[in-house]
Short mmCIF file of C-alpha atoms and ligand atoms in Angstrom, two decimals:
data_model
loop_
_atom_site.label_atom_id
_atom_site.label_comp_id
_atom_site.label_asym_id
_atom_site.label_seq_id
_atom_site.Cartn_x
_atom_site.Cartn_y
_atom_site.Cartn_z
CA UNK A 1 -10.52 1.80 14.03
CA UNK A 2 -11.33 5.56 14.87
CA UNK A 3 -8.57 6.29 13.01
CA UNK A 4 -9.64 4.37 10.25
CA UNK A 5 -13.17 6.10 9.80
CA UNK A 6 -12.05 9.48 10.70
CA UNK A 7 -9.84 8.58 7.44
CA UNK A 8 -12.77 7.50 5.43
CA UNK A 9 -14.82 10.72 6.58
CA UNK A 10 -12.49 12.52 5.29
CA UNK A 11 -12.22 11.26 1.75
CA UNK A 12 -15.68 11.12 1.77
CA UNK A 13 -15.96 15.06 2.34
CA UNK A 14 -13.51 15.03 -0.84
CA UNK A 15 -14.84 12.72 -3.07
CA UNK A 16 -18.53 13.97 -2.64
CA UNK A 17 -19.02 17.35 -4.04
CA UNK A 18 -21.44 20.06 -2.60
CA UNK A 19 -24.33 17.77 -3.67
CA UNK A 20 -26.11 16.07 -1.05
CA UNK A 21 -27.11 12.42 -1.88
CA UNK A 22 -30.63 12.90 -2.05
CA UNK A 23 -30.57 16.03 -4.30
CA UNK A 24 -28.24 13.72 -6.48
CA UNK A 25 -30.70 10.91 -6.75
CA UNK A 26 -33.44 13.23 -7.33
CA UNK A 27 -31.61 15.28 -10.09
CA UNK A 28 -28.56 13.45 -11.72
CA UNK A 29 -27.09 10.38 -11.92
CA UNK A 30 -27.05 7.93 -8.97
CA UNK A 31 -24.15 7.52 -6.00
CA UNK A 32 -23.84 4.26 -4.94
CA UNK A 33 -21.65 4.08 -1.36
CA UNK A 34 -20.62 1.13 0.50
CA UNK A 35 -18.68 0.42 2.99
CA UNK A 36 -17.00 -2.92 3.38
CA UNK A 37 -14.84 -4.36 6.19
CA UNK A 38 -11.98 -6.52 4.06
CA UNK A 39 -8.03 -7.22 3.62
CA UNK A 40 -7.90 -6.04 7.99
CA UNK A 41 -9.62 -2.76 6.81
CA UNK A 42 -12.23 -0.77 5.73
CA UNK A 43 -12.78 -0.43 1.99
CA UNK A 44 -15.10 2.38 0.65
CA UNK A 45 -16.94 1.70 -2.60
CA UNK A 46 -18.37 4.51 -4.70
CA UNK A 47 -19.89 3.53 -7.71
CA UNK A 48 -21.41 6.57 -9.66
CA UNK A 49 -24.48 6.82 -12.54
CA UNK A 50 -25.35 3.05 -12.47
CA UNK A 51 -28.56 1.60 -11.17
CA UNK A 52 -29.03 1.07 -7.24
CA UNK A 53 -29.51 -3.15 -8.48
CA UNK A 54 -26.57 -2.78 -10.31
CA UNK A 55 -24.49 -1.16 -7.82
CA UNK A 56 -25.20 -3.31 -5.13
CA UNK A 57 -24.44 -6.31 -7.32
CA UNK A 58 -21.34 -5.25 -8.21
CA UNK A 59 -20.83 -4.16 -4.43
CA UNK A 60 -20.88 -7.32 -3.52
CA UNK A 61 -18.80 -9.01 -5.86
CA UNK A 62 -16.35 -6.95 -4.77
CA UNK A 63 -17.02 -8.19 -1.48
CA UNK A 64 -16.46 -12.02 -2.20
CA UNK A 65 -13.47 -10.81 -4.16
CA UNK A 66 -11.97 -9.11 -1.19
CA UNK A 67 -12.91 -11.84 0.71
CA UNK A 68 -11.08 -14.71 -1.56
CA UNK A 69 -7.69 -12.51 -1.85
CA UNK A 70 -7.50 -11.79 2.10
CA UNK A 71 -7.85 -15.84 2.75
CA UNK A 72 -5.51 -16.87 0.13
CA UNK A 73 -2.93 -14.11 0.59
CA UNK A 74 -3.32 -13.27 4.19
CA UNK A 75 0.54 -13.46 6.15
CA UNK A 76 -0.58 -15.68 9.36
CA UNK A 77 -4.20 -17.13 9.09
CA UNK A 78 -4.14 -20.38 7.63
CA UNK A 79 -4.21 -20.37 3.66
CA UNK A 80 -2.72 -20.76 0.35
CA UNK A 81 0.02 -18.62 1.57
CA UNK A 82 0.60 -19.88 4.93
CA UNK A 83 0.75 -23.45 3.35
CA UNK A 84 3.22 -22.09 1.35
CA UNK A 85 5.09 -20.46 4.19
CA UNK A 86 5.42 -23.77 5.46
CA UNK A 87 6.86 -25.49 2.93
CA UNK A 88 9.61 -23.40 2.43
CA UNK A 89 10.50 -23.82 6.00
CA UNK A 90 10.55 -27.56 5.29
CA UNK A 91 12.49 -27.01 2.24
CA UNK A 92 9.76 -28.46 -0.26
CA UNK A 93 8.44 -26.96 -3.35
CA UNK A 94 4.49 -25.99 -3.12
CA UNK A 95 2.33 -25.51 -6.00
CA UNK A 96 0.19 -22.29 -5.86
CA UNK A 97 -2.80 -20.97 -8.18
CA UNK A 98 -1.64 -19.35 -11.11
CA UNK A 99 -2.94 -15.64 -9.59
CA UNK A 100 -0.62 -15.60 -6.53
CA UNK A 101 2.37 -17.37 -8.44
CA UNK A 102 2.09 -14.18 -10.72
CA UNK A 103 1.81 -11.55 -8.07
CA UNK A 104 5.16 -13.22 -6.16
CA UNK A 105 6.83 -12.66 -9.50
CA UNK A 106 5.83 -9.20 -9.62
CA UNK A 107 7.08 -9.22 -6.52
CA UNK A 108 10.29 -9.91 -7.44
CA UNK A 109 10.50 -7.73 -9.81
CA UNK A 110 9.74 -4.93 -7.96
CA UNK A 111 12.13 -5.83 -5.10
CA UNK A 112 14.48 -6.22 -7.37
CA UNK A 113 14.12 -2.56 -8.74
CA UNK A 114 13.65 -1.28 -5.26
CA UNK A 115 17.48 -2.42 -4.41
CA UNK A 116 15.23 -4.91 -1.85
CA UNK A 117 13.99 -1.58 0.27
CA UNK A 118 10.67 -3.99 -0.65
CA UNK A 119 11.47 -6.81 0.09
CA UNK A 120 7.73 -9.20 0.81
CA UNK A 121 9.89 -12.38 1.63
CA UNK A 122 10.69 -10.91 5.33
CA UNK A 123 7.85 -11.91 7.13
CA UNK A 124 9.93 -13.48 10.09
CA UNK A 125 10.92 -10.30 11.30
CA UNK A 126 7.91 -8.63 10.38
CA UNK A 127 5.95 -11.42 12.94
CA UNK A 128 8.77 -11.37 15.29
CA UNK A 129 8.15 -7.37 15.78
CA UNK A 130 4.91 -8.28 16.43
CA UNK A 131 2.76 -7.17 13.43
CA UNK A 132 1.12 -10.32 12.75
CA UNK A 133 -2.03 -9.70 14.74
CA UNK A 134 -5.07 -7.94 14.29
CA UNK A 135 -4.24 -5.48 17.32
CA UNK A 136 -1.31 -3.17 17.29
CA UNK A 137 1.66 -5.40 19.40
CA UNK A 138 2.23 -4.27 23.04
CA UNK A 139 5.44 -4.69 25.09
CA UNK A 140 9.15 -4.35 24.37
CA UNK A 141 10.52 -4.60 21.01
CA UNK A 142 12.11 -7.75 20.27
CA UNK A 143 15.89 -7.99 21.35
CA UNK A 144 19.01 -7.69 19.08
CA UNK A 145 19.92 -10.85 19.27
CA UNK A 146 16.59 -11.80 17.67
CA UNK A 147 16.45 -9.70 14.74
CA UNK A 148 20.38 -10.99 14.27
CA UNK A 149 18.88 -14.41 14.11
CA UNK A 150 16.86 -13.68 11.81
CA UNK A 151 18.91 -11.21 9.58
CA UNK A 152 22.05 -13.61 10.04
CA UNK A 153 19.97 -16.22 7.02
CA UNK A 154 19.40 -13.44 5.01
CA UNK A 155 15.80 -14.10 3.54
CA UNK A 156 14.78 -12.73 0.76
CA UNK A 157 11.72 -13.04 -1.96
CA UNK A 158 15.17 -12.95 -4.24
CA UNK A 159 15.43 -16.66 -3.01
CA UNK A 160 12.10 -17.81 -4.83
CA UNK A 161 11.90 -19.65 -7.14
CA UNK A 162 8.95 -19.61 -9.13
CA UNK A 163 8.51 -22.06 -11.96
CA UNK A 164 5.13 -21.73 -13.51
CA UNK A 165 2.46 -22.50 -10.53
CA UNK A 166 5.16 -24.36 -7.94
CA UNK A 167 7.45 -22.28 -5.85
CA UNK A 168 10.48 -23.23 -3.79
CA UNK A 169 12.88 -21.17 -1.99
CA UNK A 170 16.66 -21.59 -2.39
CA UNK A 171 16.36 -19.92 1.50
CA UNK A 172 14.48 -21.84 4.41
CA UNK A 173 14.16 -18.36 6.47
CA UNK A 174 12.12 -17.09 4.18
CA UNK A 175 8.93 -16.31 5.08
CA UNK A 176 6.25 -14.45 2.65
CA UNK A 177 4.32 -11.56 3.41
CA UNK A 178 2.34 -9.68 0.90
CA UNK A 179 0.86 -6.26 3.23
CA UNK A 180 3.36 -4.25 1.34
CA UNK A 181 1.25 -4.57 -2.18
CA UNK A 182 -1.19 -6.95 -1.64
CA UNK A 183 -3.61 -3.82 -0.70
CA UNK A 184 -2.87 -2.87 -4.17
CA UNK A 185 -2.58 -5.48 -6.41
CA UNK A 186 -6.31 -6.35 -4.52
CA UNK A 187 -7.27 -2.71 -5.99
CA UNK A 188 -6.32 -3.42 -9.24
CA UNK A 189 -8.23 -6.72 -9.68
CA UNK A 190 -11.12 -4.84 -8.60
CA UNK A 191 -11.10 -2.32 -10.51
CA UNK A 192 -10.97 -4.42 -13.42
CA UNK A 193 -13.45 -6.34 -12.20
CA UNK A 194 -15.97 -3.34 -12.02
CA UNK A 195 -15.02 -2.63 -15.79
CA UNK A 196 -15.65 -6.24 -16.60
CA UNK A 197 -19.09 -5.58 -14.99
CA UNK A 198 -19.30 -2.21 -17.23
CA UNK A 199 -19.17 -0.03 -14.39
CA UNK A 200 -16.97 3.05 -15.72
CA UNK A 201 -16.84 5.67 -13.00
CA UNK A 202 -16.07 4.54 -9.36
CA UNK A 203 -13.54 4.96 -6.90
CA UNK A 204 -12.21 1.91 -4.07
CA UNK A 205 -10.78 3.48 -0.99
CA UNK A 206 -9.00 1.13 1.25
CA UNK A 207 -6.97 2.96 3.69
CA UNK A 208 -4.15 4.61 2.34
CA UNK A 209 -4.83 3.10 -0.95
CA UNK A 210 -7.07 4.61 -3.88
CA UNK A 211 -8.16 3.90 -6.72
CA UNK A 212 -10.45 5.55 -9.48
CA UNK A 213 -12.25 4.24 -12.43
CA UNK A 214 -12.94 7.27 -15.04
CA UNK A 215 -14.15 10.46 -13.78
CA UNK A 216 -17.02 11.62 -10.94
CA UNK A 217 -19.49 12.53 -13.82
CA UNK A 218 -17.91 15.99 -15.40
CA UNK A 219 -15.04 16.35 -12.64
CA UNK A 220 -12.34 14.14 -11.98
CA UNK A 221 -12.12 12.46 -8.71
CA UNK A 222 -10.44 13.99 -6.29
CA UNK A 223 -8.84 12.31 -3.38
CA UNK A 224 -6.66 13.28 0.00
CA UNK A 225 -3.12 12.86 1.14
CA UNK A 226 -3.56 12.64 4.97
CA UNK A 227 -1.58 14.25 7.29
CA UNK A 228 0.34 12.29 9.41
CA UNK A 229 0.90 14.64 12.42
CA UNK A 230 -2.90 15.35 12.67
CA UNK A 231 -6.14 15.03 11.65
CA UNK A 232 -6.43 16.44 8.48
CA UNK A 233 -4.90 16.51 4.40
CA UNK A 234 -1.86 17.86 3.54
CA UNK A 235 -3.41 18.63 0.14
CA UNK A 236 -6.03 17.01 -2.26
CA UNK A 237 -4.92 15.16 -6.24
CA UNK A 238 -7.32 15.01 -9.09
CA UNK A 239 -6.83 11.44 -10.18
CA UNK A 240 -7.48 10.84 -14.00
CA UNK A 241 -9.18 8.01 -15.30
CA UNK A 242 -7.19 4.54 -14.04
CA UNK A 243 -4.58 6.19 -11.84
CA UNK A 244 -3.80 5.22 -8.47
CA UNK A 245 -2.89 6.75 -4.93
CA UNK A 246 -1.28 4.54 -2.38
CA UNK A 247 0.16 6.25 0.90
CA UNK A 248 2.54 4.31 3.27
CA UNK A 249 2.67 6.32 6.97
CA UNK A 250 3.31 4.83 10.06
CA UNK A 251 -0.06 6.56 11.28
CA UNK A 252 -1.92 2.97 10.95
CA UNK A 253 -0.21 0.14 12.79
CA UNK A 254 2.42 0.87 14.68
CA UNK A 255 4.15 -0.24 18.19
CA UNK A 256 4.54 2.32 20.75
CA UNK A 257 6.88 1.52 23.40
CA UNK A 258 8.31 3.83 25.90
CA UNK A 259 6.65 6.95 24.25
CA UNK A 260 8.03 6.24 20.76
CA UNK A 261 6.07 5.16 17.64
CA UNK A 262 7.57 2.39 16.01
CA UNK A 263 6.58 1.99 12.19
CA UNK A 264 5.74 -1.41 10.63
CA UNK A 265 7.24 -0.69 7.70
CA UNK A 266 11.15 -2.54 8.29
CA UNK A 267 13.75 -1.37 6.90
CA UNK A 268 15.24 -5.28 5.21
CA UNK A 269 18.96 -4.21 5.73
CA UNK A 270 18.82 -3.40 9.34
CA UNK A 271 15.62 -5.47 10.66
CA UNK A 272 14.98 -1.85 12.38
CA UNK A 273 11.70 0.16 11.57
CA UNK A 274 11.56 2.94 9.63
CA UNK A 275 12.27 5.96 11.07
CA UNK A 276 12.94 9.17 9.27
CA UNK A 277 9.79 9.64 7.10
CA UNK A 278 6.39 9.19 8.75
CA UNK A 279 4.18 8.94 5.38
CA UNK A 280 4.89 8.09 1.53
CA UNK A 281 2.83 8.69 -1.09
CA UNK A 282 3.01 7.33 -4.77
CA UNK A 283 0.55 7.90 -7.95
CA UNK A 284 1.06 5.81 -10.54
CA UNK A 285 -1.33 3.37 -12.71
CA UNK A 286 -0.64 0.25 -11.02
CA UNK A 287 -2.11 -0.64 -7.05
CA UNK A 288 0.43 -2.81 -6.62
CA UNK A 289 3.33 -1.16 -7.92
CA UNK A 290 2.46 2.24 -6.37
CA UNK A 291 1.96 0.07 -3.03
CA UNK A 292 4.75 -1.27 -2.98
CA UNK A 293 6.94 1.80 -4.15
CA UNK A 294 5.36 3.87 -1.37
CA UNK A 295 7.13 1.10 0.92
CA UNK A 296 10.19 1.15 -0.38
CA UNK A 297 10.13 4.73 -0.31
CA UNK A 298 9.61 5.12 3.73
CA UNK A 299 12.86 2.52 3.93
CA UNK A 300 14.44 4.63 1.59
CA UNK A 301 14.88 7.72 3.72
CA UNK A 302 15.79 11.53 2.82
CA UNK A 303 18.73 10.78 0.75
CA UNK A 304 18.11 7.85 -1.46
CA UNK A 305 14.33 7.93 -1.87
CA UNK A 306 14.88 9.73 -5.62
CA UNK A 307 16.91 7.07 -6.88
CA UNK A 308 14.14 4.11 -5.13
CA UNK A 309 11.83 6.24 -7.35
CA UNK A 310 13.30 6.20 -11.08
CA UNK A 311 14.53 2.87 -10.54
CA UNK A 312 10.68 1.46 -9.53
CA UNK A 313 9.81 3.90 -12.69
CA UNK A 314 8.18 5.96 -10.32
CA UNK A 315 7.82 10.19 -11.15
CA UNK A 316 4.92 11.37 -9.14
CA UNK A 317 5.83 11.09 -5.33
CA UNK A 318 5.46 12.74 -2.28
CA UNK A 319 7.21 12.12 1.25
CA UNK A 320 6.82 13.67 4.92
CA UNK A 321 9.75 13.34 7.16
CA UNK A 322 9.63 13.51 10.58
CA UNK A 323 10.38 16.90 10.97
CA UNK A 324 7.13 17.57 8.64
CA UNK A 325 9.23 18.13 6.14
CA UNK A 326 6.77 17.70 2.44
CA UNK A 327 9.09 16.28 -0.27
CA UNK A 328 7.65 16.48 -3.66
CA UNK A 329 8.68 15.29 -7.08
CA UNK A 330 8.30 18.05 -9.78
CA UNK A 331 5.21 15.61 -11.13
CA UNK A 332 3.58 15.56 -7.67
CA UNK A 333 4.07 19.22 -7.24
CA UNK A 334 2.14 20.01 -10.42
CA UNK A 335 -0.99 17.92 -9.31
CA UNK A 336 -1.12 19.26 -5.52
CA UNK A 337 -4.51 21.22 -4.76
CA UNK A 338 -4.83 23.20 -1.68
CA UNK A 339 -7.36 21.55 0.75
CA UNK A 340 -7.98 24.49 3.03
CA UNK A 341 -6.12 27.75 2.86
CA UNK A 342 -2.68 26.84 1.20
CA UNK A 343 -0.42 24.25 0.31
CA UNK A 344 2.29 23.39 3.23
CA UNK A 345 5.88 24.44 2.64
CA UNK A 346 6.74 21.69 -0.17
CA UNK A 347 10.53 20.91 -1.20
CA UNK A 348 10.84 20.15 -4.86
CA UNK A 349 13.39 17.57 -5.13
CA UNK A 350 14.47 16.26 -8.93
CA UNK A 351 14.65 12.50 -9.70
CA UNK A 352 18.05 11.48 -10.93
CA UNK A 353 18.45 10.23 -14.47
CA UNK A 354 17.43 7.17 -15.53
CA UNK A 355 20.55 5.12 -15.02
CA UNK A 356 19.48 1.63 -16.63
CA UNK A 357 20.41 -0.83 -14.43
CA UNK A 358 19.88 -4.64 -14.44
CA UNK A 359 20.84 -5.43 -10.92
CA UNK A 360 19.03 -5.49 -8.03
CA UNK A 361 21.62 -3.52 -5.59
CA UNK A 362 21.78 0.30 -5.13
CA UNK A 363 24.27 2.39 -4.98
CA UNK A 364 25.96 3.28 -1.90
CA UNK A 365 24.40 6.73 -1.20
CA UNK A 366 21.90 9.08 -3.42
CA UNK A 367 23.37 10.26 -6.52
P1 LIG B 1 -0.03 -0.01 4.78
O1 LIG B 1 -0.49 -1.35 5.22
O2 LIG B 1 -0.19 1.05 5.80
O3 LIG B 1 -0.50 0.37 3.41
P2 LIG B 1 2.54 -0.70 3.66
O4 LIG B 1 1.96 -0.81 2.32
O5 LIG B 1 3.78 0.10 3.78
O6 LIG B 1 1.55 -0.11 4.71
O7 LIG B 1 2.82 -2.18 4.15
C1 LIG B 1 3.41 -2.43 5.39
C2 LIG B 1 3.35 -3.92 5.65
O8 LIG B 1 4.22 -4.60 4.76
C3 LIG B 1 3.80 -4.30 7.04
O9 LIG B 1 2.70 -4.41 7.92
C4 LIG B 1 4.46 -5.64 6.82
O10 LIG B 1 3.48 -6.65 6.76
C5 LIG B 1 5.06 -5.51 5.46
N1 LIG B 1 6.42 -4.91 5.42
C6 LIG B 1 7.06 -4.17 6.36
N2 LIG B 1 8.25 -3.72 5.92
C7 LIG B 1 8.37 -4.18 4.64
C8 LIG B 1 9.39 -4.04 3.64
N3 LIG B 1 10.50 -3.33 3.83
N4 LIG B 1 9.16 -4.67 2.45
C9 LIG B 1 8.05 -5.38 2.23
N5 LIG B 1 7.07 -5.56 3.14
C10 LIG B 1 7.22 -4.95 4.33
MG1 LIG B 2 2.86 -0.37 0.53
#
């Protein structure tokens, strides 16, 4: 949790410019800040040059929003999705609402073009490592011979199937679990929500997920990429109207056992946790696809995390390895502002040409 707000401190240092709140409400347009505690984190709402009523209503909207999407989509309290979890395991088809049938197909889609790096339909080994809680897990890892049980059935979000509001699996292992983009995709719905409202300049921070609505009156927004070795930014990105920052790191829940910081983010073909890169970052104009990408990106590792990229349609990326190594697509290396003093050492690495491809497996090694 300290974690968490020293997080939110810092993007609030960012986002808020040199003007202090009160000489803002006294001289220009309103700042409307919120904090809210939703989706197993806290979410920070700004909501600028609207009415302290209106604000506050749309605040809360958000809230209940939040709210709805954590019970329905939540891995392991009971729910829509849970009730779906268990019919698969029974074999039975289950008929969901039309709003979590559609995110499951985007799902696939993107697991698909992710060679299954993101792959949402492993949520037995995800629980068996321990991750289904609200605390971090404690104690050993779970044995080989338990991840092989698991891995041995092969389950896989590839084995839904999804025919307008019911969904079976092909796969009885399979067990769904959204925390890979449903941070996102939650982003996206409110952000649309606010511009349904006819809110047109906010920003929705949920950690390690952003998202802006125009600008912060004549500036863009500007938003951190946290450091994962300390407390701190690595550098700062101007977002433009509708984009999106998601960051992956294994800075947030982890399992530490004998010294070592095991990441929650699994890598699908091994059952193992990631290891090589500590923190992904992805802008794009989608929560969930960015989410998810940022994923797949952390499984992806040093040498295939270019061709993850293109193939999620991906071009402005940035990766820390755990050597503190910055990897930065040509894109992401155009946007990067200097926080304090200078940019870290950054390696410019070039995404691969776009190969079309209508298969869901990657190739063997980067390209
Ligand atoms: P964060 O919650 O920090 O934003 P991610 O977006 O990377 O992190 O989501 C990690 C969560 O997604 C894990 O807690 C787990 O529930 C699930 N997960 C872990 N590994 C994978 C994977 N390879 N593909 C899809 N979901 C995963
Ligand atoms: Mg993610």
């Amino acid at each position: 949790m300290r974690r968490v707000a020293r997080g939110l401190v810092l993007l609030a240092a960012l986002l808020v410019a040199a003007a202090s709140a009160a000489a803002l409400r006294d001289r220009g347009p309103r700042e409307y800040h919120e904090t809210l505690y939703v989706f197993g984190t806290l979410v920070e709402v700004v909501i600028y040059g609207e009415s302290e009523a209106d604000a506050q209503a749309a605040s809360a909207e958000l809230g209940r929003e939040f709210g709805r999407l954590h019970h329905a989509w939540h891995a392991w309290r009971p729910g829509m999705l849970t009730s779906l979890n268990e019919a698969i395991a029974a074999g039975h088809s289950y008929s969901v609402d039309n709003e979590l049938a559609g995110l499951l197909e985007q799902g696939q889609a993107l697991s698909c073009a992710s060679g299954g790096l993101f792959d949402p339909g492993i949520g037995a080994l995800v629980g068996l490592w321990g991750f289904h809680a609200d605390t971090p897990p404690v104690g050993p890892p779970p044995s080989r011979a338990e991840i092989d049980r698991i891995m041995d059935r092969h389950p896989g979000i590839a084995d839904l199937r999804i025919e307008g509001r019911a969904v079976s699996s092909s796969n009885p292992a399979v067990r769904l679990d959204l925390g890979a983009y449903a941070k996102g995709a939650a982003l996206d719905r409110a952000a649309a929500l606010l511009k349904a409202r006819g809110i047109d300049s906010a920003v929705l921070n949920a950690g390690g997920g952003v998202q802006v609505l125009g600008r912060h009156g004549d500036r863009p927004w500007r938003v951190a990429i946290r450091d994962p070795f300390e407390w701190g930014a690595v550098a700062a990105v101007s977002l433009a109207p509708g984009e999106v920052l998601h960051s992956s790191g294994n800075y947030e829940r982890y399992l530490e056992h004998d010294g070592q910081r095991l990441s929650h983010i699994l890598d699908p073909r091994t059952g193992y946790p990631v290891r090589d890169i500590v923190s992904a970052s992805v802008l794009d104009r989608n929560g969930a696809r960015a989410d998810a990408a940022a994923t797949a990106l952390s499984v992806a590792g040093p040498g295939l995390w270019p061709v993850v990229a293109r193939r999620m349609g991906i071009e402005t990326a940035l990766l820390i390895d755990a050597s503190g190594q910055v990897f930065a697509t040509p894109a992401m290396a155009a946007r990067l502002e200097a926080v304090a003093g200078e940019l870290p050492p950054i390696r410019i690495v070039e995404l691969p040409e776009n190969r079309a491809s209508d298969d869901c497996v990657l190739p063997a090694a980067a390209s």
